[in-house]
Amino acid sequence: MNTTANMSDCPELKVPIPIFFTIGAVGLVENLLVGVAVIYNRNLHSPMYCFMCSLAGFNTVASLTKTCETALLVFADEGQLKKDGFSETKLDDVMDSLLCMSFVGSIFSFLAIAADRYISIFHALRYHNIMTMRRTAGVLGIIWTTCGVSAVLMVNFYESKFIMICFVALFVLSFGVICFLYVYMFMLARIHARKIASLASCGGEKYHQRWRGGGVRGALTLTILFGAFVVCWAPFFFHLVIMAACPTDPYCECYRSLFQLHLVLMMSHALIDPAIYALRSTELRHTFRKMLLCSEGMQPLFQH
């Protein structure tokens, strides 16, 4: 996939191997840190943070997979592995399946988070009855199972145009649904905020501040996360589309020559997400600080 034919005058961009290893290792550590923080801090035991933890899990899979694949390519270049061997081919299929699972899983995680934020804003009084931890666990189980099966089908039948169309349709449809939910949420939130602000009572003003500071802030955080996902994954996604749509066109091959840069962007997504979590969530930021500094305040924080 990362080879370019000689039909194009565009030279293939090469990214040094240490950069892949560095991004993969740092992304792996950061996302594991997010998972540990959510597991041990009882204040973070909520559906939204569970879905964020799931997103961090898919980022971890992507970082680990690409790091391992890079290591295998190094061994192959040294002649210690056969690139076309049976075992190596099967292992490559597993790597590709995990990478596809990470991509699809990230989309599904964003869909789940968007739905969770919608419920928290417009059904605030019933939120804890609707989004129970049992239902959250069920949704996460469905997401991971569906993504695993979908990834295997995509890799095993990648030459099928139907599979490629489904893959493209999934991305476009999910992107449209998420954008619609966020735009709809912010439009209704603005109307609702104006109605609350028009109340002259002090209690209404306090509720207005509380309402805006909670659900809307969470929706804004997830909007930033989704924007980072699109920026980091879209070039890699379009690379896969171009491979199927115009594999020999010179203009397409010029885009394909940037494949390694697309991989760097894709892996960088695992670095960006934890930084956004820390910047937008005070609770998670304090948890990170206590974990990294081994603060004594961790004892009551993790107390059951």
PDB file of C-alpha atoms in Angstrom:
ATOM      1  CA  MET A   1       0.000   0.000   0.000  1.00  0.00           C
ATOM      2  CA  ASN A   2       2.867   2.361   0.634  1.00  0.00           C
ATOM      3  CA  THR A   3       4.564   1.791  -2.706  1.00  0.00           C
ATOM      4  CA  THR A   4       4.192   4.158  -5.622  1.00  0.00           C
ATOM      5  CA  ALA A   5       4.551   3.231  -9.275  1.00  0.00           C
ATOM      6  CA  ASN A   6       6.967   5.018 -11.585  1.00  0.00           C
ATOM      7  CA  MET A   7       4.157   6.518 -13.690  1.00  0.00           C
ATOM      8  CA  SER A   8       4.291   9.722 -11.683  1.00  0.00           C
ATOM      9  CA  ASP A   9       6.944  12.409 -11.425  1.00  0.00           C
ATOM     10  CA  CYS A  10       6.104  12.969  -7.761  1.00  0.00           C
ATOM     11  CA  PRO A  11       8.806  11.479  -5.506  1.00  0.00           C
ATOM     12  CA  GLU A  12       7.614   9.350  -2.624  1.00  0.00           C
ATOM     13  CA  LEU A  13       7.874  11.155   0.706  1.00  0.00           C
ATOM     14  CA  LYS A  14       9.921   9.220   3.247  1.00  0.00           C
ATOM     15  CA  VAL A  15       9.463   9.684   6.992  1.00  0.00           C
ATOM     16  CA  PRO A  16      12.300   8.473   9.244  1.00  0.00           C
ATOM     17  CA  ILE A  17      11.502   5.264  11.111  1.00  0.00           C
ATOM     18  CA  PRO A  18      12.310   6.763  14.570  1.00  0.00           C
ATOM     19  CA  ILE A  19       9.470   9.262  14.097  1.00  0.00           C
ATOM     20  CA  PHE A  20       6.961   6.419  13.730  1.00  0.00           C
ATOM     21  CA  PHE A  21       8.323   4.684  16.820  1.00  0.00           C
ATOM     22  CA  THR A  22       8.303   7.903  18.863  1.00  0.00           C
ATOM     23  CA  ILE A  23       4.741   8.874  17.924  1.00  0.00           C
ATOM     24  CA  GLY A  24       3.512   5.324  18.497  1.00  0.00           C
ATOM     25  CA  ALA A  25       5.183   4.970  21.903  1.00  0.00           C
ATOM     26  CA  VAL A  26       4.064   8.381  23.203  1.00  0.00           C
ATOM     27  CA  GLY A  27       0.513   7.872  21.918  1.00  0.00           C
ATOM     28  CA  LEU A  28       0.355   4.456  23.545  1.00  0.00           C
ATOM     29  CA  VAL A  29       1.472   5.825  26.925  1.00  0.00           C
ATOM     30  CA  GLU A  30      -0.886   8.812  26.797  1.00  0.00           C
ATOM     31  CA  ASN A  31      -3.984   6.762  25.974  1.00  0.00           C
ATOM     32  CA  LEU A  32      -3.166   4.104  28.540  1.00  0.00           C
ATOM     33  CA  LEU A  33      -2.882   6.949  31.049  1.00  0.00           C
ATOM     34  CA  VAL A  34      -6.388   8.106  30.096  1.00  0.00           C
ATOM     35  CA  GLY A  35      -7.741   4.604  30.641  1.00  0.00           C
ATOM     36  CA  VAL A  36      -6.073   4.271  34.044  1.00  0.00           C
ATOM     37  CA  ALA A  37      -7.350   7.696  35.124  1.00  0.00           C
ATOM     38  CA  VAL A  38     -10.943   6.878  34.163  1.00  0.00           C
ATOM     39  CA  ILE A  39     -10.830   3.465  35.837  1.00  0.00           C
ATOM     40  CA  TYR A  40      -9.436   4.610  39.173  1.00  0.00           C
ATOM     41  CA  ASN A  41     -11.071   7.999  39.642  1.00  0.00           C
ATOM     42  CA  ARG A  42     -14.635   7.419  40.808  1.00  0.00           C
ATOM     43  CA  ASN A  43     -15.585  10.957  39.779  1.00  0.00           C
ATOM     44  CA  LEU A  44     -14.948   9.924  36.163  1.00  0.00           C
ATOM     45  CA  HIS A  45     -17.237   6.879  36.292  1.00  0.00           C
ATOM     46  CA  SER A  46     -19.855   8.318  33.945  1.00  0.00           C
ATOM     47  CA  PRO A  47     -21.091   7.304  30.465  1.00  0.00           C
ATOM     48  CA  MET A  48     -19.298  10.172  28.721  1.00  0.00           C
ATOM     49  CA  TYR A  49     -15.921   9.273  30.206  1.00  0.00           C
ATOM     50  CA  CYS A  50     -16.542   5.581  29.480  1.00  0.00           C
ATOM     51  CA  PHE A  51     -17.040   6.437  25.824  1.00  0.00           C
ATOM     52  CA  MET A  52     -13.941   8.638  25.954  1.00  0.00           C
ATOM     53  CA  CYS A  53     -12.066   5.686  27.444  1.00  0.00           C
ATOM     54  CA  SER A  54     -13.321   3.541  24.553  1.00  0.00           C
ATOM     55  CA  LEU A  55     -12.042   6.144  22.102  1.00  0.00           C
ATOM     56  CA  ALA A  56      -8.687   6.089  23.899  1.00  0.00           C
ATOM     57  CA  GLY A  57      -8.741   2.294  23.584  1.00  0.00           C
ATOM     58  CA  PHE A  58      -9.149   2.474  19.821  1.00  0.00           C
ATOM     59  CA  ASN A  59      -6.355   5.059  19.690  1.00  0.00           C
ATOM     60  CA  THR A  60      -4.196   2.653  21.670  1.00  0.00           C
ATOM     61  CA  VAL A  61      -4.928  -0.119  19.179  1.00  0.00           C
ATOM     62  CA  ALA A  62      -3.946   2.167  16.295  1.00  0.00           C
ATOM     63  CA  SER A  63      -0.695   3.265  17.970  1.00  0.00           C
ATOM     64  CA  LEU A  64       0.301  -0.253  18.971  1.00  0.00           C
ATOM     65  CA  THR A  65      -0.591  -1.709  15.580  1.00  0.00           C
ATOM     66  CA  LYS A  66       1.332   0.847  13.560  1.00  0.00           C
ATOM     67  CA  THR A  67       4.346   0.624  15.877  1.00  0.00           C
ATOM     68  CA  CYS A  68       4.444  -3.173  15.518  1.00  0.00           C
ATOM     69  CA  GLU A  69       3.985  -2.925  11.753  1.00  0.00           C
ATOM     70  CA  THR A  70       6.870  -0.472  11.523  1.00  0.00           C
ATOM     71  CA  ALA A  71       9.068  -2.856  13.500  1.00  0.00           C
ATOM     72  CA  LEU A  72       8.141  -5.737  11.185  1.00  0.00           C
ATOM     73  CA  LEU A  73       8.987  -3.612   8.127  1.00  0.00           C
ATOM     74  CA  VAL A  74      12.410  -2.890   9.631  1.00  0.00           C
ATOM     75  CA  PHE A  75      13.016  -6.627  10.113  1.00  0.00           C
ATOM     76  CA  ALA A  76      11.831  -7.279   6.541  1.00  0.00           C
ATOM     77  CA  ASP A  77      14.195  -4.658   5.132  1.00  0.00           C
ATOM     78  CA  GLU A  78      17.016  -6.346   7.048  1.00  0.00           C
ATOM     79  CA  GLY A  79      16.125  -9.649   5.381  1.00  0.00           C
ATOM     80  CA  GLN A  80      14.971 -11.349   8.589  1.00  0.00           C
ATOM     81  CA  LEU A  81      11.344 -11.604   7.400  1.00  0.00           C
ATOM     82  CA  LYS A  82       9.809 -12.460   4.042  1.00  0.00           C
ATOM     83  CA  LYS A  83       7.418  -9.788   2.859  1.00  0.00           C
ATOM     84  CA  ASP A  84       5.430 -12.301   0.808  1.00  0.00           C
ATOM     85  CA  GLY A  85       5.629 -15.260   3.197  1.00  0.00           C
ATOM     86  CA  PHE A  86       2.452 -17.008   4.340  1.00  0.00           C
ATOM     87  CA  SER A  87       2.871 -16.174   8.035  1.00  0.00           C
ATOM     88  CA  GLU A  88       3.940 -12.620   7.278  1.00  0.00           C
ATOM     89  CA  THR A  89       0.935 -12.113   4.974  1.00  0.00           C
ATOM     90  CA  LYS A  90      -1.479 -13.364   7.629  1.00  0.00           C
ATOM     91  CA  LEU A  91       0.170 -11.154  10.231  1.00  0.00           C
ATOM     92  CA  ASP A  92      -0.141  -8.194   7.887  1.00  0.00           C
ATOM     93  CA  ASP A  93      -3.868  -8.966   7.503  1.00  0.00           C
ATOM     94  CA  VAL A  94      -4.223  -8.934  11.289  1.00  0.00           C
ATOM     95  CA  MET A  95      -2.471  -5.563  11.475  1.00  0.00           C
ATOM     96  CA  ASP A  96      -4.700  -4.131   8.751  1.00  0.00           C
ATOM     97  CA  SER A  97      -7.792  -5.486  10.521  1.00  0.00           C
ATOM     98  CA  LEU A  98      -6.788  -3.831  13.790  1.00  0.00           C
ATOM     99  CA  LEU A  99      -6.120  -0.554  11.985  1.00  0.00           C
ATOM    100  CA  CYS A 100      -9.531  -0.665  10.289  1.00  0.00           C
ATOM    101  CA  MET A 101     -11.130  -1.546  13.614  1.00  0.00           C
ATOM    102  CA  SER A 102      -9.527   1.503  15.182  1.00  0.00           C
ATOM    103  CA  PHE A 103     -10.834   3.748  12.404  1.00  0.00           C
ATOM    104  CA  VAL A 104     -14.401   2.400  12.507  1.00  0.00           C
ATOM    105  CA  GLY A 105     -14.353   2.242  16.311  1.00  0.00           C
ATOM    106  CA  SER A 106     -13.373   5.887  16.572  1.00  0.00           C
ATOM    107  CA  ILE A 107     -16.331   6.851  14.379  1.00  0.00           C
ATOM    108  CA  PHE A 108     -18.744   4.756  16.459  1.00  0.00           C
ATOM    109  CA  SER A 109     -17.308   6.162  19.675  1.00  0.00           C
ATOM    110  CA  PHE A 110     -17.931   9.699  18.441  1.00  0.00           C
ATOM    111  CA  LEU A 111     -21.493   8.733  17.516  1.00  0.00           C
ATOM    112  CA  ALA A 112     -22.044   7.341  21.021  1.00  0.00           C
ATOM    113  CA  ILE A 113     -20.539  10.432  22.652  1.00  0.00           C
ATOM    114  CA  ALA A 114     -22.659  12.736  20.484  1.00  0.00           C
ATOM    115  CA  ALA A 115     -25.816  10.844  21.487  1.00  0.00           C
ATOM    116  CA  ASP A 116     -24.759  10.959  25.146  1.00  0.00           C
ATOM    117  CA  ARG A 117     -24.207  14.737  25.012  1.00  0.00           C
ATOM    118  CA  TYR A 118     -27.556  15.230  23.288  1.00  0.00           C
ATOM    119  CA  ILE A 119     -29.358  13.336  26.043  1.00  0.00           C
ATOM    120  CA  SER A 120     -27.429  15.159  28.782  1.00  0.00           C
ATOM    121  CA  ILE A 121     -28.418  18.566  27.371  1.00  0.00           C
ATOM    122  CA  PHE A 122     -32.029  18.101  26.318  1.00  0.00           C
ATOM    123  CA  HIS A 123     -33.096  15.335  28.705  1.00  0.00           C
ATOM    124  CA  ALA A 124     -31.068  16.423  31.711  1.00  0.00           C
ATOM    125  CA  LEU A 125     -33.659  15.405  34.328  1.00  0.00           C
ATOM    126  CA  ARG A 126     -33.927  11.870  32.910  1.00  0.00           C
ATOM    127  CA  TYR A 127     -30.284  11.510  31.903  1.00  0.00           C
ATOM    128  CA  HIS A 128     -29.259   9.154  34.727  1.00  0.00           C
ATOM    129  CA  ASN A 129     -32.293   6.968  34.083  1.00  0.00           C
ATOM    130  CA  ILE A 130     -31.619   6.775  30.348  1.00  0.00           C
ATOM    131  CA  MET A 131     -27.817   6.499  30.352  1.00  0.00           C
ATOM    132  CA  THR A 132     -27.215   3.901  33.036  1.00  0.00           C
ATOM    133  CA  MET A 133     -23.821   2.262  33.393  1.00  0.00           C
ATOM    134  CA  ARG A 134     -25.350  -1.088  32.377  1.00  0.00           C
ATOM    135  CA  ARG A 135     -26.627   0.388  29.125  1.00  0.00           C
ATOM    136  CA  THR A 136     -23.308   2.101  28.593  1.00  0.00           C
ATOM    137  CA  ALA A 137     -21.498  -1.223  28.965  1.00  0.00           C
ATOM    138  CA  GLY A 138     -23.929  -2.803  26.494  1.00  0.00           C
ATOM    139  CA  VAL A 139     -23.328  -0.055  23.939  1.00  0.00           C
ATOM    140  CA  LEU A 140     -19.564  -0.425  24.325  1.00  0.00           C
ATOM    141  CA  GLY A 141     -19.828  -4.184  23.849  1.00  0.00           C
ATOM    142  CA  ILE A 142     -21.838  -3.703  20.661  1.00  0.00           C
ATOM    143  CA  ILE A 143     -19.368  -1.107  19.361  1.00  0.00           C
ATOM    144  CA  TRP A 144     -16.283  -3.259  19.893  1.00  0.00           C
ATOM    145  CA  THR A 145     -17.926  -6.412  18.512  1.00  0.00           C
ATOM    146  CA  THR A 146     -19.320  -4.658  15.449  1.00  0.00           C
ATOM    147  CA  CYS A 147     -16.014  -2.923  14.730  1.00  0.00           C
ATOM    148  CA  GLY A 148     -14.055  -6.160  15.042  1.00  0.00           C
ATOM    149  CA  VAL A 149     -16.343  -8.028  12.626  1.00  0.00           C
ATOM    150  CA  SER A 150     -16.473  -5.095  10.186  1.00  0.00           C
ATOM    151  CA  ALA A 151     -12.676  -4.791  10.149  1.00  0.00           C
ATOM    152  CA  VAL A 152     -12.198  -8.480   9.341  1.00  0.00           C
ATOM    153  CA  LEU A 153     -14.711  -8.251   6.486  1.00  0.00           C
ATOM    154  CA  MET A 154     -13.064  -5.107   5.099  1.00  0.00           C
ATOM    155  CA  VAL A 155      -9.602  -6.677   5.019  1.00  0.00           C
ATOM    156  CA  ASN A 156     -10.659 -10.082   3.673  1.00  0.00           C
ATOM    157  CA  PHE A 157     -12.869  -8.612   0.948  1.00  0.00           C
ATOM    158  CA  TYR A 158     -11.060  -5.337   0.281  1.00  0.00           C
ATOM    159  CA  GLU A 159     -11.074  -6.002  -3.489  1.00  0.00           C
ATOM    160  CA  SER A 160     -14.870  -6.030  -3.520  1.00  0.00           C
ATOM    161  CA  LYS A 161     -16.339  -2.739  -4.719  1.00  0.00           C
ATOM    162  CA  PHE A 162     -19.337  -3.328  -2.472  1.00  0.00           C
ATOM    163  CA  ILE A 163     -17.129  -3.427   0.619  1.00  0.00           C
ATOM    164  CA  MET A 164     -15.315  -0.263  -0.458  1.00  0.00           C
ATOM    165  CA  ILE A 165     -18.628   1.499  -1.109  1.00  0.00           C
ATOM    166  CA  CYS A 166     -19.868   0.456   2.336  1.00  0.00           C
ATOM    167  CA  PHE A 167     -16.623   1.697   3.872  1.00  0.00           C
ATOM    168  CA  VAL A 168     -16.909   5.087   2.172  1.00  0.00           C
ATOM    169  CA  ALA A 169     -20.639   5.318   2.928  1.00  0.00           C
ATOM    170  CA  LEU A 170     -20.001   4.555   6.604  1.00  0.00           C
ATOM    171  CA  PHE A 171     -17.520   7.406   6.912  1.00  0.00           C
ATOM    172  CA  VAL A 172     -19.663   9.926   5.012  1.00  0.00           C
ATOM    173  CA  LEU A 173     -22.908   8.929   6.776  1.00  0.00           C
ATOM    174  CA  SER A 174     -21.315   8.964  10.238  1.00  0.00           C
ATOM    175  CA  PHE A 175     -19.680  12.318   9.515  1.00  0.00           C
ATOM    176  CA  GLY A 176     -23.042  13.736   8.427  1.00  0.00           C
ATOM    177  CA  VAL A 177     -24.909  12.369  11.460  1.00  0.00           C
ATOM    178  CA  ILE A 178     -22.327  13.662  13.930  1.00  0.00           C
ATOM    179  CA  CYS A 179     -22.228  17.101  12.309  1.00  0.00           C
ATOM    180  CA  PHE A 180     -26.032  17.245  12.281  1.00  0.00           C
ATOM    181  CA  LEU A 181     -26.241  16.311  15.966  1.00  0.00           C
ATOM    182  CA  TYR A 182     -23.674  18.926  16.988  1.00  0.00           C
ATOM    183  CA  VAL A 183     -25.226  21.691  14.884  1.00  0.00           C
ATOM    184  CA  TYR A 184     -28.689  20.753  16.120  1.00  0.00           C
ATOM    185  CA  MET A 185     -27.492  20.673  19.731  1.00  0.00           C
ATOM    186  CA  PHE A 186     -25.858  24.089  19.574  1.00  0.00           C
ATOM    187  CA  MET A 187     -28.803  25.651  17.759  1.00  0.00           C
ATOM    188  CA  LEU A 188     -31.285  24.363  20.328  1.00  0.00           C
ATOM    189  CA  ALA A 189     -28.874  25.184  23.124  1.00  0.00           C
ATOM    190  CA  ARG A 190     -28.694  28.786  21.967  1.00  0.00           C
ATOM    191  CA  ILE A 191     -32.496  29.070  21.807  1.00  0.00           C
ATOM    192  CA  HIS A 192     -32.891  27.395  25.182  1.00  0.00           C
ATOM    193  CA  ALA A 193     -30.223  29.617  26.747  1.00  0.00           C
ATOM    194  CA  ARG A 194     -31.999  32.745  25.545  1.00  0.00           C
ATOM    195  CA  LYS A 195     -35.279  31.574  27.065  1.00  0.00           C
ATOM    196  CA  ILE A 196     -33.596  30.859  30.395  1.00  0.00           C
ATOM    197  CA  ALA A 197     -31.708  34.153  30.332  1.00  0.00           C
ATOM    198  CA  SER A 198     -35.007  35.991  29.861  1.00  0.00           C
ATOM    199  CA  LEU A 199     -36.163  34.750  33.264  1.00  0.00           C
ATOM    200  CA  ALA A 200     -35.718  37.462  35.823  1.00  0.00           C
ATOM    201  CA  SER A 201     -35.519  35.145  38.799  1.00  0.00           C
ATOM    202  CA  CYS A 202     -32.163  34.473  40.400  1.00  0.00           C
ATOM    203  CA  GLY A 203     -32.811  30.755  40.389  1.00  0.00           C
ATOM    204  CA  GLY A 204     -33.286  30.786  36.642  1.00  0.00           C
ATOM    205  CA  GLU A 205     -29.983  32.546  36.173  1.00  0.00           C
ATOM    206  CA  LYS A 206     -28.172  30.018  38.342  1.00  0.00           C
ATOM    207  CA  TYR A 207     -29.758  27.180  36.411  1.00  0.00           C
ATOM    208  CA  HIS A 208     -28.764  28.889  33.182  1.00  0.00           C
ATOM    209  CA  GLN A 209     -25.135  29.074  34.270  1.00  0.00           C
ATOM    210  CA  ARG A 210     -25.153  25.489  35.482  1.00  0.00           C
ATOM    211  CA  TRP A 211     -26.798  24.218  32.289  1.00  0.00           C
ATOM    212  CA  ARG A 212     -24.407  26.024  29.991  1.00  0.00           C
ATOM    213  CA  GLY A 213     -21.362  25.038  32.033  1.00  0.00           C
ATOM    214  CA  GLY A 214     -22.176  21.336  31.935  1.00  0.00           C
ATOM    215  CA  GLY A 215     -23.682  19.734  28.851  1.00  0.00           C
ATOM    216  CA  VAL A 216     -22.782  22.440  26.349  1.00  0.00           C
ATOM    217  CA  ARG A 217     -19.145  22.471  27.460  1.00  0.00           C
ATOM    218  CA  GLY A 218     -19.030  18.700  27.057  1.00  0.00           C
ATOM    219  CA  ALA A 219     -20.538  18.985  23.561  1.00  0.00           C
ATOM    220  CA  LEU A 220     -17.962  21.621  22.635  1.00  0.00           C
ATOM    221  CA  THR A 221     -15.154  19.362  23.861  1.00  0.00           C
ATOM    222  CA  LEU A 222     -16.396  16.521  21.690  1.00  0.00           C
ATOM    223  CA  THR A 223     -16.714  18.874  18.722  1.00  0.00           C
ATOM    224  CA  ILE A 224     -13.011  19.694  19.079  1.00  0.00           C
ATOM    225  CA  LEU A 225     -12.179  15.993  19.388  1.00  0.00           C
ATOM    226  CA  PHE A 226     -14.149  15.143  16.274  1.00  0.00           C
ATOM    227  CA  GLY A 227     -12.491  17.967  14.344  1.00  0.00           C
ATOM    228  CA  ALA A 228      -9.068  16.588  15.283  1.00  0.00           C
ATOM    229  CA  PHE A 229     -10.193  13.104  14.191  1.00  0.00           C
ATOM    230  CA  VAL A 230     -11.283  14.361  10.750  1.00  0.00           C
ATOM    231  CA  VAL A 231      -8.048  16.300  10.200  1.00  0.00           C
ATOM    232  CA  CYS A 232      -5.848  13.349  11.208  1.00  0.00           C
ATOM    233  CA  TRP A 233      -7.739  10.457   9.591  1.00  0.00           C
ATOM    234  CA  ALA A 234      -9.227  12.026   6.426  1.00  0.00           C
ATOM    235  CA  PRO A 235      -5.960  11.953   4.355  1.00  0.00           C
ATOM    236  CA  PHE A 236      -5.457   8.257   5.156  1.00  0.00           C
ATOM    237  CA  PHE A 237      -9.120   7.542   4.370  1.00  0.00           C
ATOM    238  CA  PHE A 238      -8.895   9.309   0.994  1.00  0.00           C
ATOM    239  CA  HIS A 239      -5.713   7.359   0.264  1.00  0.00           C
ATOM    240  CA  LEU A 240      -7.699   4.119   0.593  1.00  0.00           C
ATOM    241  CA  VAL A 241     -10.445   5.524  -1.642  1.00  0.00           C
ATOM    242  CA  ILE A 242      -7.909   6.573  -4.295  1.00  0.00           C
ATOM    243  CA  MET A 243      -6.338   3.120  -4.248  1.00  0.00           C
ATOM    244  CA  ALA A 244      -9.681   1.655  -5.312  1.00  0.00           C
ATOM    245  CA  ALA A 245     -10.895   4.470  -7.568  1.00  0.00           C
ATOM    246  CA  CYS A 246      -7.809   5.400  -9.629  1.00  0.00           C
ATOM    247  CA  PRO A 247      -4.862   3.121  -8.842  1.00  0.00           C
ATOM    248  CA  THR A 248      -2.846   4.071 -11.965  1.00  0.00           C
ATOM    249  CA  ASP A 249      -3.761   7.710 -12.575  1.00  0.00           C
ATOM    250  CA  PRO A 250      -0.651   9.966 -12.282  1.00  0.00           C
ATOM    251  CA  TYR A 251      -2.501  12.630 -10.296  1.00  0.00           C
ATOM    252  CA  CYS A 252      -3.761  10.022  -7.867  1.00  0.00           C
ATOM    253  CA  GLU A 253      -0.263   8.632  -7.547  1.00  0.00           C
ATOM    254  CA  CYS A 254       1.011  12.072  -6.591  1.00  0.00           C
ATOM    255  CA  TYR A 255      -1.390  11.956  -3.653  1.00  0.00           C
ATOM    256  CA  ARG A 256      -0.345   8.382  -2.891  1.00  0.00           C
ATOM    257  CA  SER A 257       3.288   9.486  -2.743  1.00  0.00           C
ATOM    258  CA  LEU A 258       2.414  11.248   0.536  1.00  0.00           C
ATOM    259  CA  PHE A 259       1.288   7.995   2.142  1.00  0.00           C
ATOM    260  CA  GLN A 260       3.828   8.056   4.969  1.00  0.00           C
ATOM    261  CA  LEU A 261       2.793  11.609   5.858  1.00  0.00           C
ATOM    262  CA  HIS A 262      -0.811  10.385   6.038  1.00  0.00           C
ATOM    263  CA  LEU A 263       0.325   7.662   8.422  1.00  0.00           C
ATOM    264  CA  VAL A 264       2.068  10.229  10.621  1.00  0.00           C
ATOM    265  CA  LEU A 265      -1.128  12.300  10.777  1.00  0.00           C
ATOM    266  CA  MET A 266      -3.182   9.213  11.571  1.00  0.00           C
ATOM    267  CA  MET A 267      -0.856   8.197  14.409  1.00  0.00           C
ATOM    268  CA  SER A 268      -0.745  11.779  15.693  1.00  0.00           C
ATOM    269  CA  HIS A 269      -4.454  11.550  16.477  1.00  0.00           C
ATOM    270  CA  ALA A 270      -3.562   9.317  19.420  1.00  0.00           C
ATOM    271  CA  LEU A 271      -1.296  12.112  20.720  1.00  0.00           C
ATOM    272  CA  ILE A 272      -3.803  14.919  20.260  1.00  0.00           C
ATOM    273  CA  ASP A 273      -6.851  13.385  21.966  1.00  0.00           C
ATOM    274  CA  PRO A 274      -5.330  13.040  25.478  1.00  0.00           C
ATOM    275  CA  ALA A 275      -4.085  16.636  25.240  1.00  0.00           C
ATOM    276  CA  ILE A 276      -7.626  17.806  24.461  1.00  0.00           C
ATOM    277  CA  TYR A 277      -8.983  15.744  27.379  1.00  0.00           C
ATOM    278  CA  ALA A 278      -6.498  17.397  29.731  1.00  0.00           C
ATOM    279  CA  LEU A 279      -7.175  20.914  28.458  1.00  0.00           C
ATOM    280  CA  ARG A 280     -10.967  20.645  28.521  1.00  0.00           C
ATOM    281  CA  SER A 281     -11.597  18.499  31.616  1.00  0.00           C
ATOM    282  CA  THR A 282     -10.517  19.912  34.975  1.00  0.00           C
ATOM    283  CA  GLU A 283     -11.204  16.620  36.753  1.00  0.00           C
ATOM    284  CA  LEU A 284      -9.158  14.605  34.300  1.00  0.00           C
ATOM    285  CA  ARG A 285      -6.353  17.177  34.342  1.00  0.00           C
ATOM    286  CA  HIS A 286      -6.121  17.006  38.136  1.00  0.00           C
ATOM    287  CA  THR A 287      -6.124  13.211  37.963  1.00  0.00           C
ATOM    288  CA  PHE A 288      -3.255  13.235  35.459  1.00  0.00           C
ATOM    289  CA  ARG A 289      -1.283  15.601  37.663  1.00  0.00           C
ATOM    290  CA  LYS A 290      -1.765  13.464  40.762  1.00  0.00           C
ATOM    291  CA  MET A 291      -0.881  10.274  38.908  1.00  0.00           C
ATOM    292  CA  LEU A 292       2.266  11.690  37.341  1.00  0.00           C
ATOM    293  CA  LEU A 293       3.438  13.389  40.539  1.00  0.00           C
ATOM    294  CA  CYS A 294       2.429  10.430  42.739  1.00  0.00           C
ATOM    295  CA  SER A 295       0.603  12.904  44.955  1.00  0.00           C
ATOM    296  CA  GLU A 296      -0.661  11.837  48.354  1.00  0.00           C
ATOM    297  CA  GLY A 297      -4.036  13.151  47.265  1.00  0.00           C
ATOM    298  CA  MET A 298      -4.404  10.017  45.158  1.00  0.00           C
ATOM    299  CA  GLN A 299      -5.307   7.951  48.196  1.00  0.00           C
ATOM    300  CA  PRO A 300      -8.717   9.509  48.867  1.00  0.00           C
ATOM    301  CA  LEU A 301      -9.280   9.947  45.140  1.00  0.00           C
ATOM    302  CA  PHE A 302      -9.043   6.219  44.487  1.00  0.00           C
ATOM    303  CA  GLN A 303     -10.769   5.189  47.670  1.00  0.00           C
ATOM    304  CA  HIS A 304     -13.738   2.853  47.178  1.00  0.00           C
TER     305      HIS A 304
END
